[in-house]
Coordinates of C-alpha atoms (C1' of nucleotides) in Angstrom, one line a residue:
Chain A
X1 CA 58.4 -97.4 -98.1
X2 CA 57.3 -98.6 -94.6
X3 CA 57.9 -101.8 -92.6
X4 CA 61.7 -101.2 -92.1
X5 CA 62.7 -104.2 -90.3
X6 CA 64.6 -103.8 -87.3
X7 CA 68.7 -106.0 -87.4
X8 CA 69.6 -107.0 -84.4
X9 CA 71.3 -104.0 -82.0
X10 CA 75.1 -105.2 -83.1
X11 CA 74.4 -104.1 -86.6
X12 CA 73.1 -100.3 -85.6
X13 CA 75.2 -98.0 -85.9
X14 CA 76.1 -95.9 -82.5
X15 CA 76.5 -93.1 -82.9
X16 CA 74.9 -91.1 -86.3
X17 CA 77.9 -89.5 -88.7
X18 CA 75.7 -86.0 -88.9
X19 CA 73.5 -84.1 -86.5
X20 CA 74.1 -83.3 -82.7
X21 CA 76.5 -85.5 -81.2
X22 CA 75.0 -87.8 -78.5
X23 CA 75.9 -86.9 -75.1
X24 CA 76.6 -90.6 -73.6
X25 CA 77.3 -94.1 -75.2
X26 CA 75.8 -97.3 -75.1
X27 CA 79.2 -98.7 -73.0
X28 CA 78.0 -96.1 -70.5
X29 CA 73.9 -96.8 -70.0
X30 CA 75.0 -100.5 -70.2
X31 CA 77.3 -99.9 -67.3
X32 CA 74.4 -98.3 -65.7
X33 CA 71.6 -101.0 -65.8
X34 CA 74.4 -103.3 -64.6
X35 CA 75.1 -101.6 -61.8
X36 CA 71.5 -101.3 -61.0
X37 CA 71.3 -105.1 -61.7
X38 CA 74.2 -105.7 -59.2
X39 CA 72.1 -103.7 -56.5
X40 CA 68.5 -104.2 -56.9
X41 CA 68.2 -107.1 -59.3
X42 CA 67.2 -107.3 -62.8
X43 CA 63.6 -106.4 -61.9
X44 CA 64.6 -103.5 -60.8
X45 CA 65.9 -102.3 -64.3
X46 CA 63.8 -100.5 -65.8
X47 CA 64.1 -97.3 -68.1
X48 CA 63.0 -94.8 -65.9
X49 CA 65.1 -96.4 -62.9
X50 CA 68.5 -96.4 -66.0
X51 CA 67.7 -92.9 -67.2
X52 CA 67.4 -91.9 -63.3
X53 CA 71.1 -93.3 -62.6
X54 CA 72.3 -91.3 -65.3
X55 CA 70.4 -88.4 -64.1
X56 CA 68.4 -88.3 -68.1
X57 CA 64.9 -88.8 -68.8
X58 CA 63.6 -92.1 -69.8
X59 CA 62.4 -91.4 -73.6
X60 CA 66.5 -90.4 -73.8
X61 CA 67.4 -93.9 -73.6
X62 CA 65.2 -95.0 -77.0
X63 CA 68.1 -93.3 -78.7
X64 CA 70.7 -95.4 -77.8
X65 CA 68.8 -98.5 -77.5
X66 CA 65.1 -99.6 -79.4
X67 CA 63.8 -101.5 -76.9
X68 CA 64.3 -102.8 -73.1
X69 CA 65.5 -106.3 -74.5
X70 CA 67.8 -104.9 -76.4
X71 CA 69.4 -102.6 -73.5
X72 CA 69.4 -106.8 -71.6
X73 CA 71.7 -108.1 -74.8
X74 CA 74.0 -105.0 -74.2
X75 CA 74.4 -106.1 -70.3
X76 CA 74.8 -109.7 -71.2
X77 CA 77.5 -109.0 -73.7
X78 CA 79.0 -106.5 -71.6
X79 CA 79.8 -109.3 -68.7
X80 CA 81.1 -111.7 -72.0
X81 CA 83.8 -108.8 -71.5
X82 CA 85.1 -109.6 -68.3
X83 CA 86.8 -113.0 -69.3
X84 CA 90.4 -113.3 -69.4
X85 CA 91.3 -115.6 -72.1
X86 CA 94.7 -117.2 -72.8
X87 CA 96.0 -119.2 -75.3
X88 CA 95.1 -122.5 -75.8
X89 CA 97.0 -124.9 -73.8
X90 CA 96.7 -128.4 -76.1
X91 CA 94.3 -129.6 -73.6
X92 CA 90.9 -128.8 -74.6
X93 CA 89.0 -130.5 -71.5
X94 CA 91.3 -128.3 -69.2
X95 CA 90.7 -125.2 -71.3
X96 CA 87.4 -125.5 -72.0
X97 CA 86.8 -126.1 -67.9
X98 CA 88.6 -123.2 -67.2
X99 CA 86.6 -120.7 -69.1
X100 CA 83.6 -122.9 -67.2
X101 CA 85.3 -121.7 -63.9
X102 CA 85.5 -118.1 -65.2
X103 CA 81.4 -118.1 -66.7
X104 CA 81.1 -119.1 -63.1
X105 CA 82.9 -116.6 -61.3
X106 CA 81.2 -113.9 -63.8
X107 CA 77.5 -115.4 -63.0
X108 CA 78.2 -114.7 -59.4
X109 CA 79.1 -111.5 -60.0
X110 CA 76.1 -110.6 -61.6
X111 CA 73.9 -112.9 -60.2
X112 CA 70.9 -111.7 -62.9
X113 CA 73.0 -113.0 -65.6
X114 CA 72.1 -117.1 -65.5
X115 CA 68.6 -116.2 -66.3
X116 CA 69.2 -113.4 -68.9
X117 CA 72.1 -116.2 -71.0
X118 CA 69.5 -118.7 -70.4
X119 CA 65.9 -117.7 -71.5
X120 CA 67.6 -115.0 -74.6
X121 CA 71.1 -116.4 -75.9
X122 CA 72.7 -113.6 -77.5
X123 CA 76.3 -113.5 -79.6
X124 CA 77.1 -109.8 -79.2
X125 CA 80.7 -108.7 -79.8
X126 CA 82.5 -110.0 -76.8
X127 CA 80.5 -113.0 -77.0
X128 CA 82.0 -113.8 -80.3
X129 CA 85.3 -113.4 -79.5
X130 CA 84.6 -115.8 -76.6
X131 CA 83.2 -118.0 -79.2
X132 CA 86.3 -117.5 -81.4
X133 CA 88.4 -118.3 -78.2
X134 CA 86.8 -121.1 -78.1
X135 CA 86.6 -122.8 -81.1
X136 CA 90.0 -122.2 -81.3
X137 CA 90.7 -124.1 -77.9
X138 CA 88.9 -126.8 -79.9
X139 CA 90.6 -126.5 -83.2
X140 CA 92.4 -129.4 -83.2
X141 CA 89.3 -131.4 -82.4
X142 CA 88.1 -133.9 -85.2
X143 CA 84.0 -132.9 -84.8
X144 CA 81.2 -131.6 -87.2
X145 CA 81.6 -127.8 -86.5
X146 CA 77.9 -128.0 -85.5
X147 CA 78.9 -130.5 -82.4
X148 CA 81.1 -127.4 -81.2
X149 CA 78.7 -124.9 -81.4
X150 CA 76.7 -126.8 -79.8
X151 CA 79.1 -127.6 -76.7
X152 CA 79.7 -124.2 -76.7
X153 CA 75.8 -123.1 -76.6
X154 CA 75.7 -126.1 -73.6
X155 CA 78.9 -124.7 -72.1
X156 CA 77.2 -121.3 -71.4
X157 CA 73.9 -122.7 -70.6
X158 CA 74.5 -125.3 -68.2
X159 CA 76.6 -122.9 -66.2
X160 CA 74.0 -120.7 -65.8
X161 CA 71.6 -123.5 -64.6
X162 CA 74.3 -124.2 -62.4
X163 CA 74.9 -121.2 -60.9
X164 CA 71.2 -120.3 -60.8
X165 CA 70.5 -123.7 -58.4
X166 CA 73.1 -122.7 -56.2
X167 CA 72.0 -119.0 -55.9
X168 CA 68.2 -120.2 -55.9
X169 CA 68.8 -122.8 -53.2
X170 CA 70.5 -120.3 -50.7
X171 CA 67.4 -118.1 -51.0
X172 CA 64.7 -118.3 -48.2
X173 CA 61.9 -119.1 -50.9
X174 CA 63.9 -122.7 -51.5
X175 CA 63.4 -123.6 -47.8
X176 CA 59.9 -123.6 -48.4
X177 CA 59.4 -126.1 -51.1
X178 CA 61.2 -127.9 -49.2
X179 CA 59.2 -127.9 -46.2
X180 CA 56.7 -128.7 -49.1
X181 CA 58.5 -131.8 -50.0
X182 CA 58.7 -133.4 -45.9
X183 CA 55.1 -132.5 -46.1
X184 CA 54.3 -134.8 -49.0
X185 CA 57.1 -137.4 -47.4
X186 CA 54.9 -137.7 -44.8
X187 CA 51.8 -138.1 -46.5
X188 CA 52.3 -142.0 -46.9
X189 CA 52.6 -142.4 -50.7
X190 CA 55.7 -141.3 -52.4
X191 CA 57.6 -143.3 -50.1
X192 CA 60.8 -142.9 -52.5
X193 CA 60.5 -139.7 -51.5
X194 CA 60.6 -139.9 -48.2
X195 CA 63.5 -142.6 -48.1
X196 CA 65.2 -139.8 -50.2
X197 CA 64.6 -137.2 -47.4
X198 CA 65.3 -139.2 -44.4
X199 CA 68.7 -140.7 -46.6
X200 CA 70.2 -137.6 -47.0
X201 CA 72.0 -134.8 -45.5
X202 CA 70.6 -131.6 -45.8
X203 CA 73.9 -129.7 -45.1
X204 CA 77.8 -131.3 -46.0
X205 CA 77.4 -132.8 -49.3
X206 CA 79.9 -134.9 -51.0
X207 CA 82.5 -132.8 -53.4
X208 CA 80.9 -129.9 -56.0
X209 CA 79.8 -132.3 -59.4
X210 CA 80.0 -128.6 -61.5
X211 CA 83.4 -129.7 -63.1
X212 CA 82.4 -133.6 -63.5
X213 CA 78.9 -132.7 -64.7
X214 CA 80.3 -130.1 -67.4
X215 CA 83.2 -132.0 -68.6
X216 CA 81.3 -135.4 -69.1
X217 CA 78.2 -133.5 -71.1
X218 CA 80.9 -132.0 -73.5
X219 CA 82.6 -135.1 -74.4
X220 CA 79.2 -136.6 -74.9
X221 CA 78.2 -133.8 -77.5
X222 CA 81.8 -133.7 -78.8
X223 CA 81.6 -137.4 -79.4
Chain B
X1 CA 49.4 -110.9 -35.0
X2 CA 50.7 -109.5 -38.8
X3 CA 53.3 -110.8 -41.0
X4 CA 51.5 -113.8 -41.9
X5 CA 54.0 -115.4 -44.2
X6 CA 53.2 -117.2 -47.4
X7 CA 53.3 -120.8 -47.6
X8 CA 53.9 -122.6 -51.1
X9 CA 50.8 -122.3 -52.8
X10 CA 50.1 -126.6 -52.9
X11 CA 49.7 -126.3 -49.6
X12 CA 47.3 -123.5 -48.9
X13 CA 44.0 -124.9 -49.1
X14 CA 42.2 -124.8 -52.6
X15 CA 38.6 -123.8 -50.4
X16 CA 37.5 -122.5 -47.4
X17 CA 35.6 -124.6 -45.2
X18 CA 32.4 -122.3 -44.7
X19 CA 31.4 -119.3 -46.3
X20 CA 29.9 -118.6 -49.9
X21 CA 31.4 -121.7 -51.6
X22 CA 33.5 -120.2 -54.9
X23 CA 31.9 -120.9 -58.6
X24 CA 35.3 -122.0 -60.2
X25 CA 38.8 -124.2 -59.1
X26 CA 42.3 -123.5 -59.8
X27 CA 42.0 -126.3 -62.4
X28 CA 39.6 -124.2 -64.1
X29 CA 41.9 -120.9 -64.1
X30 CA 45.0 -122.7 -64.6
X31 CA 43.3 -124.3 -67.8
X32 CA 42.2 -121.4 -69.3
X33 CA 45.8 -119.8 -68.5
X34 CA 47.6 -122.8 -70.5
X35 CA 45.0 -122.5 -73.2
X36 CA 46.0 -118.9 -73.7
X37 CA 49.8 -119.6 -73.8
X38 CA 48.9 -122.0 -75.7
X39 CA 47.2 -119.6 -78.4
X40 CA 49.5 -116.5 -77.7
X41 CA 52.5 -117.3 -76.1
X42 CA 53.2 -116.4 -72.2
X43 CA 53.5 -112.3 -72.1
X44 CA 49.6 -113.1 -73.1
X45 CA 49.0 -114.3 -70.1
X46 CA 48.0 -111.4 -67.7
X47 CA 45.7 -111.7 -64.7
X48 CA 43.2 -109.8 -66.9
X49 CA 43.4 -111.8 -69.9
X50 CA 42.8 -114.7 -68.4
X51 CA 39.8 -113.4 -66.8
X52 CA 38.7 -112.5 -69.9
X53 CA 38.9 -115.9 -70.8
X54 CA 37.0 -116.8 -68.1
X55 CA 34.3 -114.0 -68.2
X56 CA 34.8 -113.0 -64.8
X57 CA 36.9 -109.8 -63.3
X58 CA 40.5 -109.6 -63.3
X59 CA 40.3 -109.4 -59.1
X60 CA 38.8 -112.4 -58.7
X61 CA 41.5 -114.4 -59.8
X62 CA 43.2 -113.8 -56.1
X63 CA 40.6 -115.5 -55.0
X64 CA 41.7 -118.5 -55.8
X65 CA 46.0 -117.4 -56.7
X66 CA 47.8 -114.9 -54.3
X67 CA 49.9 -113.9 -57.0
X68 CA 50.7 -114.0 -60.8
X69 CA 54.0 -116.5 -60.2
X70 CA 51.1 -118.5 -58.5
X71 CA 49.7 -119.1 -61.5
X72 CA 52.4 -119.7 -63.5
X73 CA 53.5 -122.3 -61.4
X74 CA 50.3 -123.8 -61.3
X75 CA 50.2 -123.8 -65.4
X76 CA 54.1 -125.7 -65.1
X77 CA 52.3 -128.1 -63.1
X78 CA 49.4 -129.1 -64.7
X79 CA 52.0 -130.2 -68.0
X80 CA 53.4 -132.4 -65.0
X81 CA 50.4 -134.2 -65.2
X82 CA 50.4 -135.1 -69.2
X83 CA 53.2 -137.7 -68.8
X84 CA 51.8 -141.3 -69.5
X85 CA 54.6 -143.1 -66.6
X86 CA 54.4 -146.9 -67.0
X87 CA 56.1 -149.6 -64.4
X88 CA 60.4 -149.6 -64.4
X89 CA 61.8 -152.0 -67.2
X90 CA 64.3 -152.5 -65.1
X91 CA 66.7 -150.7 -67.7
X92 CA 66.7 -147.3 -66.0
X93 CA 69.1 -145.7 -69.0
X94 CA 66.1 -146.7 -71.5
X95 CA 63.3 -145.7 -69.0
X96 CA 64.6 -142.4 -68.3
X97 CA 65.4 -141.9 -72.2
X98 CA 61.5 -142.3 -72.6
X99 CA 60.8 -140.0 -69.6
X100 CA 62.9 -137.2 -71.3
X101 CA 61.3 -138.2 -74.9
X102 CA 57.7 -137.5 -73.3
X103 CA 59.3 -134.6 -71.5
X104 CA 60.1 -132.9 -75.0
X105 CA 56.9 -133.8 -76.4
X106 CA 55.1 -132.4 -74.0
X107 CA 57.4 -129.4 -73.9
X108 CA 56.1 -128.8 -78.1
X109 CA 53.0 -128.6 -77.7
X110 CA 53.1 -126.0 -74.9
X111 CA 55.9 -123.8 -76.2
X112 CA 56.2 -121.3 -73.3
X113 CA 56.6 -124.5 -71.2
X114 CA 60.7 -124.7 -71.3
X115 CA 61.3 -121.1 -70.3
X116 CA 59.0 -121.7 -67.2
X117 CA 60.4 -125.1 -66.5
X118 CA 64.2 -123.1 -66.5
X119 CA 63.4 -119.5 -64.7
X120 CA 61.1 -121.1 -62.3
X121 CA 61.9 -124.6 -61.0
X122 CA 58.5 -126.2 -59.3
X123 CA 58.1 -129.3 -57.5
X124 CA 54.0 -129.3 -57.4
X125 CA 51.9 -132.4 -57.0
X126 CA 52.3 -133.2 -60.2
X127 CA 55.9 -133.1 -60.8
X128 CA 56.6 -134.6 -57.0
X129 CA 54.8 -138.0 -58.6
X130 CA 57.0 -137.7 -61.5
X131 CA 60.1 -137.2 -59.1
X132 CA 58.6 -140.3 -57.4
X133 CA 58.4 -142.1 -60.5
X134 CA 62.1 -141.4 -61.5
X135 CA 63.3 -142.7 -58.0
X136 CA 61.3 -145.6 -58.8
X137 CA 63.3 -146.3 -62.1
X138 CA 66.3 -145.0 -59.9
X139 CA 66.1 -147.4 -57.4
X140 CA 68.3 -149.9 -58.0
X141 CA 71.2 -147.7 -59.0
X142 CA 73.9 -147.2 -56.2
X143 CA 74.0 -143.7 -56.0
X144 CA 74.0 -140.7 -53.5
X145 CA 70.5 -139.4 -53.1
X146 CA 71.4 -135.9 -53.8
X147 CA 73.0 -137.5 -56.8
X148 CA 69.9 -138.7 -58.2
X149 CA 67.9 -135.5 -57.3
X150 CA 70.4 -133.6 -59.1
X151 CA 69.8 -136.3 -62.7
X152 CA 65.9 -135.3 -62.0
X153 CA 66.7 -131.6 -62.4
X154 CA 69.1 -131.8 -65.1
X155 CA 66.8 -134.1 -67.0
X156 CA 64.0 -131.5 -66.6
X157 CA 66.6 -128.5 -67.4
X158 CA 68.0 -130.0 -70.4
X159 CA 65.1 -131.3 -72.1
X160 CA 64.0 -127.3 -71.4
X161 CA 67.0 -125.8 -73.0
X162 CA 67.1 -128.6 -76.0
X163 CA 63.2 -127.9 -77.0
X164 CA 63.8 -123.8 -76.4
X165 CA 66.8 -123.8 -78.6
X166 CA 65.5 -125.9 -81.8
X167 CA 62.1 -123.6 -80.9
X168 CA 64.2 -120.4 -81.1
X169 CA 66.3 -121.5 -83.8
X170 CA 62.9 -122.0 -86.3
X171 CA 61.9 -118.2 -85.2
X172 CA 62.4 -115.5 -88.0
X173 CA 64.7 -113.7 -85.0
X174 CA 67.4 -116.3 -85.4
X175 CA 68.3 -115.7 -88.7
X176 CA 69.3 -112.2 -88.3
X177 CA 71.7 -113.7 -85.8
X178 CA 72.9 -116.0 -88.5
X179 CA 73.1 -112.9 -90.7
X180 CA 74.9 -111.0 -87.9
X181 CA 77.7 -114.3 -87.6
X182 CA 78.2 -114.1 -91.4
X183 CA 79.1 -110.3 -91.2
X184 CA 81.7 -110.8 -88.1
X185 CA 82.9 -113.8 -90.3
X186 CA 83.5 -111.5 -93.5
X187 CA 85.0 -108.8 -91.3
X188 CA 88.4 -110.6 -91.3
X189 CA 89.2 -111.2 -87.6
X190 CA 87.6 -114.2 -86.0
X191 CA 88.8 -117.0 -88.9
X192 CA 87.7 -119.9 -86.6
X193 CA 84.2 -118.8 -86.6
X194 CA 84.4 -117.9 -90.7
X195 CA 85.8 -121.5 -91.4
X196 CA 83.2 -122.8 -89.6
X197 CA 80.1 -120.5 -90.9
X198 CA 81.8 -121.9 -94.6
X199 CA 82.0 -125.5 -93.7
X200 CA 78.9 -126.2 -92.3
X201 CA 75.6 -126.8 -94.6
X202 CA 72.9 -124.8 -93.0
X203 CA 70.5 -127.5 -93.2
X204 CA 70.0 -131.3 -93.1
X205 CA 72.5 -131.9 -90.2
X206 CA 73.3 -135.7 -89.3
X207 CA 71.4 -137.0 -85.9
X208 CA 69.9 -135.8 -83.5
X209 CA 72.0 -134.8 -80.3
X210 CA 69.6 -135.1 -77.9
X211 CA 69.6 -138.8 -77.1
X212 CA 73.3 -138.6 -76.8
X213 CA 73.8 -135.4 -74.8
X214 CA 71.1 -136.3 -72.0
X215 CA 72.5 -139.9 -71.3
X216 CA 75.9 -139.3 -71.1
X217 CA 75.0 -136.5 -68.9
X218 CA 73.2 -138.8 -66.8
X219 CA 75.8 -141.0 -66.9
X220 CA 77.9 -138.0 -65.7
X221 CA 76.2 -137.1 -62.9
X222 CA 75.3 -140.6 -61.4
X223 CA 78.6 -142.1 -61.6
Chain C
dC1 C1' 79.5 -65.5 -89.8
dG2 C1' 74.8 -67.1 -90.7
dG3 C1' 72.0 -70.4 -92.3
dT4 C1' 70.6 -75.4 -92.8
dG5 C1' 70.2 -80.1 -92.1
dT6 C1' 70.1 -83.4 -88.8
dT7 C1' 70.1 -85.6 -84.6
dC8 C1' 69.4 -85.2 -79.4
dG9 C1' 67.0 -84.8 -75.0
dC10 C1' 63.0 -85.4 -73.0
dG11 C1' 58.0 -83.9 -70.9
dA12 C1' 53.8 -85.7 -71.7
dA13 C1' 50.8 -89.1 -73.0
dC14 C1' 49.0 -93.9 -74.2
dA15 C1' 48.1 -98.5 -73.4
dC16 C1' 49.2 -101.7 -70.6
dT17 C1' 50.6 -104.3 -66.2
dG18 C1' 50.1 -106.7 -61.2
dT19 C1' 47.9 -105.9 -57.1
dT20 C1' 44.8 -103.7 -53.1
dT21 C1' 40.7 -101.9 -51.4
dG22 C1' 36.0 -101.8 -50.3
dC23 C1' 31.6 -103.3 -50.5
dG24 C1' 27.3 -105.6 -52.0
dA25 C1' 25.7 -110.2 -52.7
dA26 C1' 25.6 -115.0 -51.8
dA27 C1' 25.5 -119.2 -49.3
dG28 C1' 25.7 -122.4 -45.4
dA29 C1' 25.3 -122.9 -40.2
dG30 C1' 22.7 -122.4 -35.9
Chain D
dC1 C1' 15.8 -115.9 -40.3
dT2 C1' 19.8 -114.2 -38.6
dC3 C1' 24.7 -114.4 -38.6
dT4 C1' 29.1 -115.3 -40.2
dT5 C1' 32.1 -115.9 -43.6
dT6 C1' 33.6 -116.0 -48.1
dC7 C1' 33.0 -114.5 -53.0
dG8 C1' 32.9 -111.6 -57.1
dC9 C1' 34.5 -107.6 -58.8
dA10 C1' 34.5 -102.3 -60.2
dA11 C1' 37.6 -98.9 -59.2
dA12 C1' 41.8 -97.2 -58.0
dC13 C1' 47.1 -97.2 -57.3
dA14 C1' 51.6 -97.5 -58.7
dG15 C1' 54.1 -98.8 -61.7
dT16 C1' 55.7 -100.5 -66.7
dG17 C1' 57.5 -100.1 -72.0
dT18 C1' 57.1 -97.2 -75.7
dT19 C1' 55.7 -93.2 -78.9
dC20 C1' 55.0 -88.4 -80.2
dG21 C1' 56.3 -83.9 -80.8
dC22 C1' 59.1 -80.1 -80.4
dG23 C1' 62.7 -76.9 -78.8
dA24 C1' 67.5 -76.9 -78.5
dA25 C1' 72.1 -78.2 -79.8
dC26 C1' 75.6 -79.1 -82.8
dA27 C1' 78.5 -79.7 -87.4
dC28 C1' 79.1 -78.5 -91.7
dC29 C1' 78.9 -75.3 -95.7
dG30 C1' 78.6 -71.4 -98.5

DNA sequence: CGGTGTTCGCGAACACTGTTTGCGAAAGAG
DNA sequence: CTCTTTCGCAAACAGTGTTCGCGAACACCG
């Protein structure tokens, strides 16, 4: 019969039990596109660019991997790895900001990641155990399980919005829109706007509101 | 001299002064690029395609964008302009509640709208009178300026995520996720995520989050 | 040891993509 | 009516993800 659906990559097998034995892994083209990530940007990641840093054709990588997104849930998962969880403390809000602190630290290491965990959230294998982590931090929390799976989705996500503003803002692009925005403030309307510019400091801002904006969305979703 | 840089595309001028006048606007283009996202989601909407639409050549479209971003960021506009804003109440909790509550609307019916609001950030003409607007309802409050910049953005980022993930969650792709959670659950290791997989009825959930989530992290952010 | 079954690696090709170039045609200005 | 300037756009360029087909490589088995 045709139409064999395709389960997601987690589910695939590796390697196959019979036949010639592969000569890489998926651990190692994964490391590959990430390094190229790291370097050039997730742009730049492409299968001919992955096969060429492994030194393989491109067609070579379609039998680890069935298609481009899939190779971009194997490098989001890969950096789900890099955590370093202990055990739960009692303190939920202090846990739960200290594996914020980590995503953090992680999303500016790889600063392609924000987008890839934002536009397609994945649960690979070290995801899950992050999630498991988690909910264990939060097991003596009295919520609908759904509540925590949904601070935990937020947890990720508002991170990587985070981190993706503060990466975004340092780039040269940023200082035009906002040339954009002193053009408009001096247009006449919008005068908000323009009380706004003229208000505030462009440089020296008050203390970083990651930790106070994180902590106060969880206990809203977590009731 | 060369190395004439490029300015935001609001402020490059929609027509030249002399010369052949052109035969359509950037409203036009951008409305026949949101009609076919609209119809086909956004990897449909190529600098061809659109053309297509359009009846013209795939080159001309530079004429009036200098780049396929251009265009995107036009499209992100142009939903800026679909808000109905009426006068502050005076209650700015309740007026931005409705802001966001238009903001999700408008995010349904144009489905590729959050993952453009989230990847690309814009502040065209559009979304600059909707800024003004919100420093309108805002202005009363006591609160840094970069305070209340930063509640525009996360009210915009949110609403994104919120509509992406309830959008994601009705696609067939999601369930093989679910199915993918119910195997790790059955596997033996990870008991949080099997209690919670057991307790939880898949559908008909109590209320909606949304309300909740977004105020208090308004709240958060503005003191 | 010699098949045999199966998978692997991958060059070549296909159908796209965004973007540039070059030029004929069109329109307004003087 | 010329002249200047822009416009529309076919064709080309340099990529992209993905599929096909086939020789080679390996593990097992008789």
């Amino acid at each position: 019969m045709a139409g064999e659906s395709k389960p997601v990559i987690w589910m695939r097998p590796e390697q196959a039990p019979v036949g010639r034995p592969a000569e890489r892994s998926r651990a190692e083209i994964t490391a590959a596109a990430v390094e190229l990530a790291d370097r050039e940007g997730l742009e730049a990641v492409s299968m001919r660019r992955v096969a060429a840093v492994l030194g393989t054709g491109a067609a070579s990588l379609y039998r680890y991997v069935a298609t481009r997104d899939d190779l971009l849930d194997l490098m989001t998962d890969s950096t789900a790895g890099e955590y370093d969880l202990s055990a739960p403390s009692g303190d939920w809000q202090a846990d739960l900001l200290e594996i914020a602190h980590q995503a953090r630290k992680i999303m500016r290491r790889h600063h392609w990641l924000p987008t890839l965990v934002i536009t397609r959230p994945t649960l690979g294998p070290h995801a899950i155990d992050l999630l498991e982590h988690v909910l264990d931090v939060l097991a003596g929390h009295p919520a609908n399980p759904a509540r925590k799976l949904e601070a935990f989705a937020l947890l990720n996500a508002l991170t990587a919005l985070f981190v993706q503003n503060e990466l975004t803002t340092a780039h040269p692009g940023a200082q035009r829109q906002f040339a954009h925005l002193h053009h408009v403030a001096a247009g006449g309307s919008h005068p908000r706007i323009a009380a706004l510019l003229a208000a505030t400091s462009p440089e020296g801002n008050s203390r970083d509101p990651f930790a106070t904006v994180l902590t106060r969305t969880l206990t809203g979703v977590l009731g």
